[in-house]
CSV table of C-alpha atoms in Angstrom, one decimal:
chain,number,residue,atom,x,y,z
A,190,UNK,CA,17.8,120.7,51.1
A,191,UNK,CA,21.6,121.2,51.8
A,192,UNK,CA,24.0,120.0,49.3
A,193,UNK,CA,27.6,118.7,50.3
A,194,UNK,CA,30.7,119.8,48.5
A,195,UNK,CA,32.8,116.9,47.2
A,196,UNK,CA,36.0,115.9,49.1
A,197,UNK,CA,39.0,117.7,47.6
A,198,UNK,CA,41.8,115.4,49.0
A,199,UNK,CA,45.4,116.7,49.8
A,200,UNK,CA,47.0,119.2,47.7
A,201,UNK,CA,50.5,118.8,46.4
A,202,UNK,CA,51.7,121.7,48.5
A,203,UNK,CA,50.3,120.2,51.7
A,204,UNK,CA,51.9,116.8,50.8
A,205,UNK,CA,55.3,118.5,50.3
A,206,UNK,CA,55.0,120.3,53.6
A,207,UNK,CA,54.1,117.1,55.4
A,208,UNK,CA,57.0,115.3,53.8
A,209,UNK,CA,59.4,118.1,54.7
A,210,UNK,CA,58.2,118.1,58.4
A,211,UNK,CA,58.5,114.3,58.5
A,212,UNK,CA,62.0,114.4,57.0
A,213,UNK,CA,63.1,117.0,59.6
A,214,UNK,CA,61.6,114.9,62.4
A,215,UNK,CA,63.3,111.7,61.1
A,216,UNK,CA,66.6,113.5,60.5
A,217,UNK,CA,66.5,114.8,64.1
A,218,UNK,CA,65.7,111.3,65.4
A,219,UNK,CA,68.5,109.8,63.4
A,220,UNK,CA,70.9,112.4,64.7
A,221,UNK,CA,69.8,111.7,68.3
A,222,UNK,CA,70.1,107.9,67.8
A,223,UNK,CA,73.5,108.2,66.1
A,224,UNK,CA,74.6,110.6,68.9
A,225,UNK,CA,73.5,108.1,71.5
A,226,UNK,CA,75.2,105.2,69.7
A,227,UNK,CA,78.4,107.1,69.5
A,228,UNK,CA,78.2,108.1,73.2
A,229,UNK,CA,77.6,104.4,74.0
A,230,UNK,CA,80.4,103.3,71.8
A,231,UNK,CA,82.8,105.9,73.2
A,232,UNK,CA,81.8,105.0,76.7
A,233,UNK,CA,82.3,101.3,76.0
A,234,UNK,CA,85.7,101.9,74.6
A,235,UNK,CA,86.6,104.1,77.5
A,236,UNK,CA,85.4,101.5,80.0
A,237,UNK,CA,87.6,99.0,78.1
A,238,UNK,CA,90.6,101.2,78.5
A,239,UNK,CA,89.9,101.8,82.2
A,240,UNK,CA,89.4,98.1,82.8
A,241,UNK,CA,92.8,97.3,81.2
A,242,UNK,CA,94.5,100.0,83.3
A,243,UNK,CA,92.9,98.7,86.5
A,244,UNK,CA,94.0,95.2,85.7
A,245,UNK,CA,97.6,96.4,85.2
A,246,UNK,CA,97.6,98.4,88.4
A,247,UNK,CA,96.0,95.6,90.4
A,248,UNK,CA,98.8,93.2,89.3
A,249,UNK,CA,101.4,95.8,90.4
A,250,UNK,CA,99.7,96.6,93.7
A,251,UNK,CA,99.6,92.9,94.6
A,252,UNK,CA,103.3,92.3,93.7
A,253,UNK,CA,105.1,95.5,94.8
A,254,UNK,CA,104.6,95.2,98.6
A,255,UNK,CA,106.6,92.0,98.5
A,256,UNK,CA,109.8,93.8,97.3
A,257,UNK,CA,112.7,93.2,99.6
A,258,UNK,CA,111.0,90.5,101.7
A,259,UNK,CA,113.6,88.2,103.2
A,260,UNK,CA,116.6,89.8,101.6
A,261,UNK,CA,118.9,92.8,101.6
A,262,UNK,CA,117.0,96.0,101.0
A,263,UNK,CA,119.9,97.3,98.9
A,264,UNK,CA,119.3,94.3,96.5
A,265,UNK,CA,115.5,94.6,96.4
A,266,UNK,CA,115.3,96.7,93.2
A,267,UNK,CA,117.4,96.0,90.1
A,268,UNK,CA,118.4,99.4,88.9
A,269,UNK,CA,121.9,98.2,88.0
A,270,UNK,CA,120.8,95.8,85.2
A,271,UNK,CA,121.8,92.6,87.0
A,272,UNK,CA,118.9,90.9,85.1
A,273,UNK,CA,119.7,92.1,81.6
A,274,UNK,CA,119.1,88.9,79.7
A,275,UNK,CA,115.3,88.8,79.8
A,276,UNK,CA,113.2,88.7,76.6
A,277,UNK,CA,113.3,92.2,75.2
A,278,UNK,CA,111.1,93.4,72.3
A,279,UNK,CA,113.2,95.1,69.6
A,280,UNK,CA,110.6,98.0,69.5
A,281,UNK,CA,111.7,99.0,73.0
A,282,UNK,CA,115.2,99.9,72.0
A,283,UNK,CA,117.1,97.9,74.7
A,284,UNK,CA,114.4,97.8,77.4
A,285,UNK,CA,115.7,100.5,79.6
A,286,UNK,CA,114.7,100.6,83.2
A,287,UNK,CA,113.8,104.3,82.7
A,288,UNK,CA,113.1,106.1,79.5
A,289,UNK,CA,111.6,109.4,78.3
A,290,UNK,CA,110.6,108.0,74.9
A,291,UNK,CA,109.5,104.5,75.8
A,292,UNK,CA,107.8,102.6,78.6
A,293,UNK,CA,109.8,102.0,81.8
A,294,UNK,CA,110.6,98.6,83.3
A,295,UNK,CA,110.1,97.7,86.9
A,296,UNK,CA,112.3,94.9,88.2
A,297,UNK,CA,112.5,93.8,91.9
A,298,UNK,CA,113.1,90.7,94.0
A,299,UNK,CA,111.5,89.1,97.1
A,300,UNK,CA,112.0,85.8,98.9
A,301,UNK,CA,109.2,83.3,98.2
A,302,UNK,CA,107.3,83.2,101.5
A,303,UNK,CA,105.7,79.8,101.0
A,304,UNK,CA,107.8,77.7,103.3
A,305,UNK,CA,108.0,76.4,106.9
A,306,UNK,CA,111.1,75.6,108.9
A,307,UNK,CA,111.0,72.9,111.6
A,308,UNK,CA,112.5,73.5,115.1
A,309,UNK,CA,115.3,71.0,114.4
A,310,UNK,CA,117.7,71.9,111.7
A,311,UNK,CA,118.1,68.2,111.0
A,312,UNK,CA,114.5,67.9,109.8
A,313,UNK,CA,113.4,68.8,106.3
A,314,UNK,CA,111.7,72.1,105.7
A,315,UNK,CA,108.3,72.2,104.0
A,316,UNK,CA,107.4,74.2,100.8
A,317,UNK,CA,110.0,76.2,99.0
A,318,UNK,CA,113.0,75.6,101.3
A,319,UNK,CA,115.5,72.8,101.4
A,320,UNK,CA,118.5,71.6,103.4
A,321,UNK,CA,121.8,72.1,101.6
A,322,UNK,CA,124.1,69.2,101.1
A,323,UNK,CA,127.0,71.0,99.4
A,324,UNK,CA,127.8,74.1,97.3
A,325,UNK,CA,130.5,74.3,94.6
A,326,UNK,CA,131.4,76.9,92.1
A,327,UNK,CA,129.2,75.2,89.5
A,328,UNK,CA,126.3,73.5,91.5
A,329,UNK,CA,124.3,73.3,94.6
A,330,UNK,CA,123.2,70.0,96.1
A,331,UNK,CA,120.0,69.8,98.2
A,332,UNK,CA,118.0,67.2,100.0
A,333,UNK,CA,115.1,67.2,97.6
A,334,UNK,CA,111.6,65.8,98.1
A,335,UNK,CA,109.5,63.7,95.8
A,336,UNK,CA,107.7,65.9,93.3
A,337,UNK,CA,110.1,68.9,93.7
A,338,UNK,CA,110.7,71.0,90.6
A,339,UNK,CA,113.6,73.3,90.0
A,340,UNK,CA,113.5,75.8,87.1
A,341,UNK,CA,116.2,77.3,85.0
A,342,UNK,CA,116.8,80.9,85.9
A,343,UNK,CA,115.5,80.5,89.4
A,344,UNK,CA,117.4,82.6,92.0
A,345,UNK,CA,118.4,80.8,95.3
A,346,UNK,CA,119.2,82.3,98.7
A,347,UNK,CA,121.5,80.1,100.7
A,348,UNK,CA,121.6,80.9,104.5
A,349,UNK,CA,123.6,79.4,107.3
A,350,UNK,CA,121.8,79.0,110.7
A,351,UNK,CA,121.6,82.3,112.4
A,352,UNK,CA,122.4,84.2,109.2
A,353,UNK,CA,126.2,83.8,110.0
A,354,UNK,CA,126.7,83.7,106.2
A,355,UNK,CA,124.5,83.8,103.2
A,356,UNK,CA,124.8,83.9,99.4
A,357,UNK,CA,122.7,84.2,96.3
A,358,UNK,CA,123.1,82.1,93.1
A,359,UNK,CA,121.0,81.3,89.9
A,360,UNK,CA,120.0,77.9,88.5
A,361,UNK,CA,121.2,77.0,85.0
A,362,UNK,CA,119.0,74.0,84.4
A,363,UNK,CA,115.4,72.8,84.8
A,364,UNK,CA,114.9,69.8,86.9
A,365,UNK,CA,111.5,68.2,86.3
A,366,UNK,CA,109.3,66.7,89.0
A,367,UNK,CA,111.4,64.2,91.0
A,368,UNK,CA,110.2,60.7,91.2
A,369,UNK,CA,111.8,60.0,94.6
A,370,UNK,CA,113.4,61.9,97.4
A,371,UNK,CA,117.1,62.2,97.7
A,372,UNK,CA,120.1,64.4,97.2
A,373,UNK,CA,119.8,66.4,93.9
A,374,UNK,CA,122.5,68.5,92.3
A,375,UNK,CA,121.4,71.6,90.4
A,376,UNK,CA,123.7,73.3,87.9
A,377,UNK,CA,124.3,77.0,88.5
A,378,UNK,CA,125.1,79.9,86.1
A,379,UNK,CA,128.7,80.8,86.1
A,380,UNK,CA,130.1,83.1,88.9
A,381,UNK,CA,129.9,86.8,88.0
A,382,UNK,CA,131.5,88.9,90.7
A,383,UNK,CA,129.6,92.0,89.5
A,384,UNK,CA,126.2,90.3,89.9
A,385,UNK,CA,125.0,89.7,93.5
A,386,UNK,CA,122.7,86.8,92.3
A,387,UNK,CA,125.6,84.8,90.8
A,388,UNK,CA,127.9,84.5,93.8
A,389,UNK,CA,128.0,80.8,94.8
A,390,UNK,CA,131.8,81.4,95.2
A,391,UNK,CA,130.9,83.1,98.5
A,392,UNK,CA,129.1,80.0,99.7
A,393,UNK,CA,131.7,77.6,98.3
A,394,UNK,CA,134.4,79.2,100.4
A,395,UNK,CA,132.3,78.9,103.6
A,396,UNK,CA,132.4,75.7,105.8
A,397,UNK,CA,128.8,76.0,106.7
A,398,UNK,CA,127.8,75.2,103.1
A,399,UNK,CA,130.4,72.7,102.3
A,400,UNK,CA,130.8,70.4,105.3
A,401,UNK,CA,129.5,66.9,104.3
A,402,UNK,CA,127.3,65.8,105.9
A,403,UNK,CA,126.6,69.1,107.6
A,404,UNK,CA,126.0,68.8,111.3
A,405,UNK,CA,123.9,72.0,111.3
A,406,UNK,CA,122.8,72.3,107.7
A,407,UNK,CA,122.3,75.5,105.8
A,408,UNK,CA,119.0,76.2,104.1
A,409,UNK,CA,118.1,77.0,100.5
A,410,UNK,CA,115.2,79.4,99.7
A,411,UNK,CA,113.7,80.6,96.5
A,412,UNK,CA,113.9,84.3,95.5
A,413,UNK,CA,111.3,85.5,93.1
A,414,UNK,CA,112.1,88.0,90.4
A,415,UNK,CA,109.5,90.4,89.1
A,416,UNK,CA,110.0,92.2,85.8
A,417,UNK,CA,107.0,94.2,84.6
A,418,UNK,CA,107.3,95.5,81.1
A,419,UNK,CA,105.3,96.4,78.0
A,420,UNK,CA,105.4,94.0,75.0
A,421,UNK,CA,104.2,95.4,71.6
A,422,UNK,CA,102.8,92.4,69.6
A,423,UNK,CA,102.5,93.0,65.8
A,424,UNK,CA,99.1,92.1,64.6
A,425,UNK,CA,99.1,93.3,61.0
A,426,UNK,CA,99.7,96.3,58.8
A,427,UNK,CA,97.6,99.3,57.6
A,428,UNK,CA,98.5,102.4,55.6
A,429,UNK,CA,102.1,101.1,55.3
A,430,UNK,CA,102.5,101.0,59.1
A,431,UNK,CA,102.7,98.0,61.5
A,432,UNK,CA,99.8,97.7,63.9
A,433,UNK,CA,100.5,96.5,67.4
A,434,UNK,CA,98.6,95.1,70.4
A,435,UNK,CA,100.5,96.4,73.4
A,436,UNK,CA,100.5,94.1,76.4
A,437,UNK,CA,101.7,94.4,80.0
A,438,UNK,CA,103.6,91.2,80.8
A,439,UNK,CA,105.4,89.8,83.8
A,440,UNK,CA,108.7,88.1,83.1
A,441,UNK,CA,109.9,86.0,86.1
A,442,UNK,CA,113.1,85.1,84.4
A,443,UNK,CA,112.5,81.4,85.0
A,444,UNK,CA,111.5,78.4,82.8
A,445,UNK,CA,107.8,78.5,83.5
A,446,UNK,CA,106.8,76.0,80.8
A,447,UNK,CA,109.6,73.5,81.6
A,448,UNK,CA,111.3,73.5,78.2
A,449,UNK,CA,114.7,74.3,79.7
A,450,UNK,CA,114.8,77.8,78.1
A,451,UNK,CA,113.9,81.2,79.4
A,452,UNK,CA,112.1,83.1,76.6
A,453,UNK,CA,108.9,85.0,75.7
A,454,UNK,CA,106.9,81.8,76.1
A,455,UNK,CA,107.5,82.0,79.8
A,456,UNK,CA,106.0,85.5,80.2
A,457,UNK,CA,102.6,86.0,81.9
A,458,UNK,CA,100.1,88.3,80.2
A,459,UNK,CA,98.6,90.7,82.8
A,460,UNK,CA,96.6,93.3,80.8
A,461,UNK,CA,95.9,94.2,77.2
A,462,UNK,CA,96.1,97.7,75.7
A,463,UNK,CA,98.9,99.0,78.0
A,464,UNK,CA,101.0,101.4,75.8
A,465,UNK,CA,103.2,102.6,78.6
A,466,UNK,CA,104.1,102.4,82.3
A,467,UNK,CA,106.1,105.0,84.0
A,468,UNK,CA,107.8,104.4,87.4
A,469,UNK,CA,108.6,107.0,90.0
A,470,UNK,CA,110.6,106.2,93.1
A,471,UNK,CA,109.8,107.8,96.5
A,472,UNK,CA,112.7,107.9,99.0
A,473,UNK,CA,112.7,107.6,102.8
A,474,UNK,CA,113.5,111.3,103.3
A,475,UNK,CA,110.7,113.8,102.6
A,476,UNK,CA,113.4,116.3,101.7
A,477,UNK,CA,114.3,114.3,98.6
A,478,UNK,CA,112.1,114.8,95.5
A,479,UNK,CA,110.5,111.8,93.8
A,480,UNK,CA,113.0,110.3,91.4
A,481,UNK,CA,111.6,109.7,87.8
A,482,UNK,CA,108.9,112.3,87.8
A,483,UNK,CA,110.8,115.2,86.1
A,484,UNK,CA,109.4,115.5,82.5
A,485,UNK,CA,112.0,114.8,79.8
A,486,UNK,CA,114.7,113.8,82.2
A,487,UNK,CA,116.1,110.2,82.5
A,488,UNK,CA,116.9,109.0,86.0
A,489,UNK,CA,120.6,109.3,86.7
A,490,UNK,CA,122.2,106.3,88.4
A,491,UNK,CA,125.5,106.6,90.2
A,492,UNK,CA,127.4,104.3,92.4
A,493,UNK,CA,128.6,106.5,95.2
A,494,UNK,CA,131.7,105.6,97.3
A,495,UNK,CA,130.1,106.9,100.5
A,496,UNK,CA,126.8,105.9,102.1
A,497,UNK,CA,126.0,109.4,103.3
A,498,UNK,CA,126.4,110.9,99.8
A,499,UNK,CA,123.3,112.4,98.2
A,500,UNK,CA,123.7,113.2,94.5
A,501,UNK,CA,121.9,115.7,92.4
A,502,UNK,CA,118.1,115.8,91.8
A,503,UNK,CA,116.5,113.0,89.8
A,504,UNK,CA,119.3,110.7,90.9
A,505,UNK,CA,119.4,107.3,92.6
A,506,UNK,CA,122.6,106.1,94.2
A,507,UNK,CA,122.8,102.4,93.2
A,508,UNK,CA,124.4,99.6,95.1
A,509,UNK,CA,128.1,99.4,94.5
A,510,UNK,CA,128.6,95.7,94.1
A,511,UNK,CA,130.7,93.9,95.2
A,512,UNK,CA,132.1,97.0,97.0
A,513,UNK,CA,135.0,96.9,99.5
A,514,UNK,CA,136.1,93.7,101.1
A,515,UNK,CA,133.9,92.7,104.0
A,516,UNK,CA,135.1,93.1,107.5
A,517,UNK,CA,134.8,90.3,110.1
A,518,UNK,CA,131.2,89.3,110.7
A,519,UNK,CA,129.9,90.7,107.4
A,520,UNK,CA,129.3,89.2,104.0
A,521,UNK,CA,130.2,90.6,100.6
A,522,UNK,CA,126.5,91.7,100.3
A,523,UNK,CA,126.6,93.8,103.4
A,524,UNK,CA,129.8,95.5,102.4
A,525,UNK,CA,128.4,96.3,99.0
A,526,UNK,CA,125.2,98.0,100.3
A,527,UNK,CA,126.7,100.4,102.8
A,528,UNK,CA,123.7,99.6,105.0
A,529,UNK,CA,124.1,97.1,107.9
A,530,UNK,CA,120.5,96.0,107.7
A,531,UNK,CA,121.4,92.4,108.7
A,532,UNK,CA,123.1,93.4,111.9
A,533,UNK,CA,121.1,96.4,112.9
A,534,UNK,CA,119.5,99.6,111.6
A,535,UNK,CA,121.6,102.0,109.5
A,536,UNK,CA,122.7,105.3,110.8
A,537,UNK,CA,120.3,108.2,110.5
A,538,UNK,CA,122.3,110.0,107.8
A,539,UNK,CA,122.3,106.8,105.7
A,540,UNK,CA,118.5,106.7,105.8
A,541,UNK,CA,118.3,110.2,104.5
A,542,UNK,CA,120.2,109.6,101.2
A,543,UNK,CA,119.0,108.7,97.8
A,544,UNK,CA,120.5,105.2,97.9
A,545,UNK,CA,118.3,102.5,96.4
A,546,UNK,CA,117.9,100.8,99.8
A,547,UNK,CA,115.9,103.9,100.9
A,548,UNK,CA,113.1,103.5,98.3
A,549,UNK,CA,110.0,103.5,100.5
A,550,UNK,CA,107.2,103.7,97.8
A,551,UNK,CA,106.8,103.4,94.1
A,552,UNK,CA,104.4,105.5,92.0
A,553,UNK,CA,103.3,103.8,88.8
A,554,UNK,CA,101.4,105.6,86.0
A,555,UNK,CA,99.8,103.6,83.2
A,556,UNK,CA,98.6,104.7,79.8
A,557,UNK,CA,96.0,102.3,78.5
A,558,UNK,CA,94.0,102.2,75.3
A,559,UNK,CA,90.8,100.5,74.3
A,560,UNK,CA,90.8,97.3,72.3
A,561,UNK,CA,88.1,98.6,70.0
A,562,UNK,CA,88.7,101.5,67.7
A,563,UNK,CA,86.5,104.3,66.1
A,564,UNK,CA,88.3,105.4,62.9
A,565,UNK,CA,86.3,108.6,62.9
A,566,UNK,CA,87.3,109.7,66.4
A,567,UNK,CA,90.0,112.3,66.6
A,568,UNK,CA,92.0,110.8,69.5
A,569,UNK,CA,95.8,111.2,70.0
A,570,UNK,CA,98.1,109.4,72.4
A,571,UNK,CA,100.4,112.4,72.5
A,572,UNK,CA,97.7,114.3,74.4
A,573,UNK,CA,98.4,112.3,77.5
A,574,UNK,CA,102.1,113.4,77.7
A,575,UNK,CA,104.0,114.1,79.7
A,576,UNK,CA,103.4,110.9,81.6
A,577,UNK,CA,105.7,111.1,84.6
A,578,UNK,CA,109.1,111.8,82.9
A,579,UNK,CA,108.0,110.5,79.5
A,580,UNK,CA,107.6,113.3,77.0
A,581,UNK,CA,107.7,111.4,73.7
A,582,UNK,CA,106.1,108.4,72.1
A,583,UNK,CA,108.0,105.5,70.4
A,584,UNK,CA,107.5,105.0,66.7
A,585,UNK,CA,105.6,101.8,67.2
A,586,UNK,CA,102.8,103.9,68.6
A,587,UNK,CA,103.0,106.9,66.4
A,588,UNK,CA,103.7,105.4,62.9
A,589,UNK,CA,100.1,104.3,62.2
A,590,UNK,CA,98.4,107.6,63.3
A,591,UNK,CA,101.0,109.6,61.4
A,592,UNK,CA,100.2,107.6,58.2
A,593,UNK,CA,96.4,108.4,58.5
A,594,UNK,CA,96.5,112.0,59.6
A,595,UNK,CA,97.6,112.0,63.2
A,596,UNK,CA,94.8,110.1,65.0
A,597,UNK,CA,94.0,106.4,65.4
A,598,UNK,CA,90.6,106.3,67.0
A,599,UNK,CA,91.5,104.6,70.3
A,600,UNK,CA,90.0,105.7,73.6
A,601,UNK,CA,92.8,106.2,76.1
A,602,UNK,CA,93.0,106.7,79.9
A,603,UNK,CA,95.8,107.4,82.4
A,604,UNK,CA,95.6,105.9,85.9
A,605,UNK,CA,98.2,105.9,88.6
A,606,UNK,CA,98.8,104.5,92.0
A,607,UNK,CA,101.4,104.8,94.8
A,608,UNK,CA,102.4,101.6,96.5
A,609,UNK,CA,104.2,101.5,99.9
A,610,UNK,CA,107.0,99.0,100.4
A,611,UNK,CA,106.8,97.7,104.0
A,612,UNK,CA,109.8,95.4,103.6
A,613,UNK,CA,112.0,98.4,102.7
A,614,UNK,CA,111.3,100.3,105.9
A,615,UNK,CA,112.2,97.5,108.3
A,616,UNK,CA,115.3,95.5,109.1
A,617,UNK,CA,115.9,93.0,106.4
A,618,UNK,CA,115.4,89.3,107.2
A,619,UNK,CA,118.1,87.2,105.6
A,620,UNK,CA,118.0,84.6,108.5
A,621,UNK,CA,115.6,81.7,109.0
């Protein structure tokens, strides 16, 4: 008869070995899971940054092709600082149009295309156009329609039939929705002979605008202003430094909320997490290098006395306004631009210069960051420089990373696009 040996169980050594193997397997699994979680988190933050950059570029790609529509090409881009009173964050040190240590600003103009003109000048237009009753040095009177709204800061383009004369001026009051149709006077900002958009004196001295009642009335059109810029919004403090949420905003320079003031409350939020935009201008002549792409070099702006002059590299020749006195058949605007766009194409040599009327495309680079942060990630904004001609970061971006060891844990991405400007390559349309 066979006898069975009693069951011995698991020895302590075997138990320790099993526990060690289990611990190794669990540790490996935890490492894999944490690695996957980090990869997912990094990917999510990267997608967030990419989404912000795409939203910013989409807004610019939609607006930029309008630049110069219905107006002088030489006045399409504000490189001269004609609009210098817009809301400016103190962190941006004066809100320069071009900077090597701060975001750039992009400012341009276009006539509002939403209008219709009837065959007879005696009939009222439809949409954003009106018959002019009179123009003085301080106001413009129009045949307004019921429900019309006029906003403070709005730019107007006044045009005589056939474009025999035209002028730009800027509203200085908000007129709420009108209860009834009739002649309405709109106060204007004071005449500034150095600003082409505050020259109602040109219209006030022209019979086409002042004859009452006008037999062949002039027309008033809206001109839209686009000012894209970065606005850092303080959201708290950490490690002794102020934390900011950077936003790309659009400032139209008008009283959007109808409170009779033009301020930050009128700006439109376009994208969150945009730390910088950099603008490069491409000119009509392929022989001229892009302006604003040279690292560490601010764009030089000069007002040349001759249309055929082409200055040094990285230079834009800005519109000399008001320029010489206009000759017969021209306005102060035509004389100031050196380009007879209104009465015919400019000479070939004029199209080959670096004058601002010859900007044919704009390249925009955007530095965007995620809204979420991983404090353990070793990410640095400075690794994305130079961005166009920007080779330094402002302190509102660098102060917090510097306080905690040089990194801030945001995922960042750089996207860029080049937008052609069709209205800058054709004859300007100031007529109606």
